[in-house]
Tab-separated table of C-alpha atoms in Angstrom:
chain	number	residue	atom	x	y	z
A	1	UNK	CA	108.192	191.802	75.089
A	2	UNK	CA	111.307	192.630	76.833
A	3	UNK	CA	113.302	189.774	78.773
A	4	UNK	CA	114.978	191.028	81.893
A	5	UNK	CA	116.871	187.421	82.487
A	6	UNK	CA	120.292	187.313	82.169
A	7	UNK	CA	122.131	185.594	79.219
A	8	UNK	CA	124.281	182.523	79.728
A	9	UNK	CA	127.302	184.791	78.797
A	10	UNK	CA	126.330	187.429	80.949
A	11	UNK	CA	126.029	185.140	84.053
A	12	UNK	CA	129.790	183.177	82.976
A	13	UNK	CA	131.377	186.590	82.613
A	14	UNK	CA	129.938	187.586	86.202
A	15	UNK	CA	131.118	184.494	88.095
A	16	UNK	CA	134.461	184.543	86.091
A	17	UNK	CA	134.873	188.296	87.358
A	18	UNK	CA	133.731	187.781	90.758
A	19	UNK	CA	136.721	184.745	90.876
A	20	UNK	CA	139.436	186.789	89.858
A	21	UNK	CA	138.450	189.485	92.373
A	22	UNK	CA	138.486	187.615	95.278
A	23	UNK	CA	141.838	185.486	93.802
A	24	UNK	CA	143.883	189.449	93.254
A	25	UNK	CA	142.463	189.888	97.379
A	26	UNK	CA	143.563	186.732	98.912
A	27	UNK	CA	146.545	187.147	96.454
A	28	UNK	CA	147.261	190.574	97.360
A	29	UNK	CA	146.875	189.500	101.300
A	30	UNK	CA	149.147	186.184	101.132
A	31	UNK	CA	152.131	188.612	99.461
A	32	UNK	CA	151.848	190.345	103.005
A	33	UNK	CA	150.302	194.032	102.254
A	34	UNK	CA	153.068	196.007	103.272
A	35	UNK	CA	150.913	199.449	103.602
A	36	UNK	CA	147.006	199.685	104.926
A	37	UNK	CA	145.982	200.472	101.399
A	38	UNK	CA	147.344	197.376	99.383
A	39	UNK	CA	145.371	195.607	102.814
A	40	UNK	CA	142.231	197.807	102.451
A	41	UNK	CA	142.171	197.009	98.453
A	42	UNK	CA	142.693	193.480	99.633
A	43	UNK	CA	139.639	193.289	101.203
A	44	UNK	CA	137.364	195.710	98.889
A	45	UNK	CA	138.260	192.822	96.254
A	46	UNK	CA	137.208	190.178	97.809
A	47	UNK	CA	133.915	191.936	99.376
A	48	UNK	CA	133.476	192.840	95.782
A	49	UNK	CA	134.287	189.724	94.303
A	50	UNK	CA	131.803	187.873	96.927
A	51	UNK	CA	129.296	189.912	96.554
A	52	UNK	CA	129.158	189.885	92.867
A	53	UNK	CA	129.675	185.782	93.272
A	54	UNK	CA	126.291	186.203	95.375
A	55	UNK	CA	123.960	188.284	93.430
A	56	UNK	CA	124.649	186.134	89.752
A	57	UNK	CA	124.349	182.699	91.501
A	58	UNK	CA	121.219	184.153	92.950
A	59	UNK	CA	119.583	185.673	89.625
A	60	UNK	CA	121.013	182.505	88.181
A	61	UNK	CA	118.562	180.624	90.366
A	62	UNK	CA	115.922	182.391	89.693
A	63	UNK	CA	116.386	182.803	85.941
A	64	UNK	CA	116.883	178.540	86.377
A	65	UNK	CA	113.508	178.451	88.551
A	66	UNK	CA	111.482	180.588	85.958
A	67	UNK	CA	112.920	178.360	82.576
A	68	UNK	CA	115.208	180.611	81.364
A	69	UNK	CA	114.658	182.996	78.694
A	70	UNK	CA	115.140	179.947	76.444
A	71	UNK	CA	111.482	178.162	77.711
A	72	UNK	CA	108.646	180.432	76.103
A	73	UNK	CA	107.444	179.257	72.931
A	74	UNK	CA	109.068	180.191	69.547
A	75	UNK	CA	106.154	181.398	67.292
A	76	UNK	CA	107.695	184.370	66.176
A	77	UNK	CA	110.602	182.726	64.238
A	78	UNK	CA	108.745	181.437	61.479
């Protein structure tokens, strides 16, 4: 049966990629973007960064809500 959570790692990796995004944005923006593209990639990063943030804190929920893929029973391993 295939699992279609996301692993621990995965979900870490996400949220530590989302960060960064939005820190090079607000980074980007507090060095005062001296052209409307460094100011335009400024605020793609952070959109990205959110949104990312948003969708693996919300399958993170849900994979938390269901059990995990850890919770079914482990008959196969023996």
């Amino acid at each position: 049966m295939k699992d279609n959570g996301l692993s621990q790692t995965t979900l870490f990796l996400r949220l530590l990629c989302g960060g960064y995004l939005i820190y090079l944005g607000i980074s980007l923006l507090a060095e005062g973007a001296a052209t409307v593209l460094f100011a335009a990639a400024a605020v793609v990063f952070i959109l990205v960064g959110g949104g990312l943030l948003f969708f693996t804190l919300r399958a993170g929920l849900q994979n938390w809500k269901k059990g995990g893929p850890d919770s079914r029973p482990d008959d196969d391993k023996e």
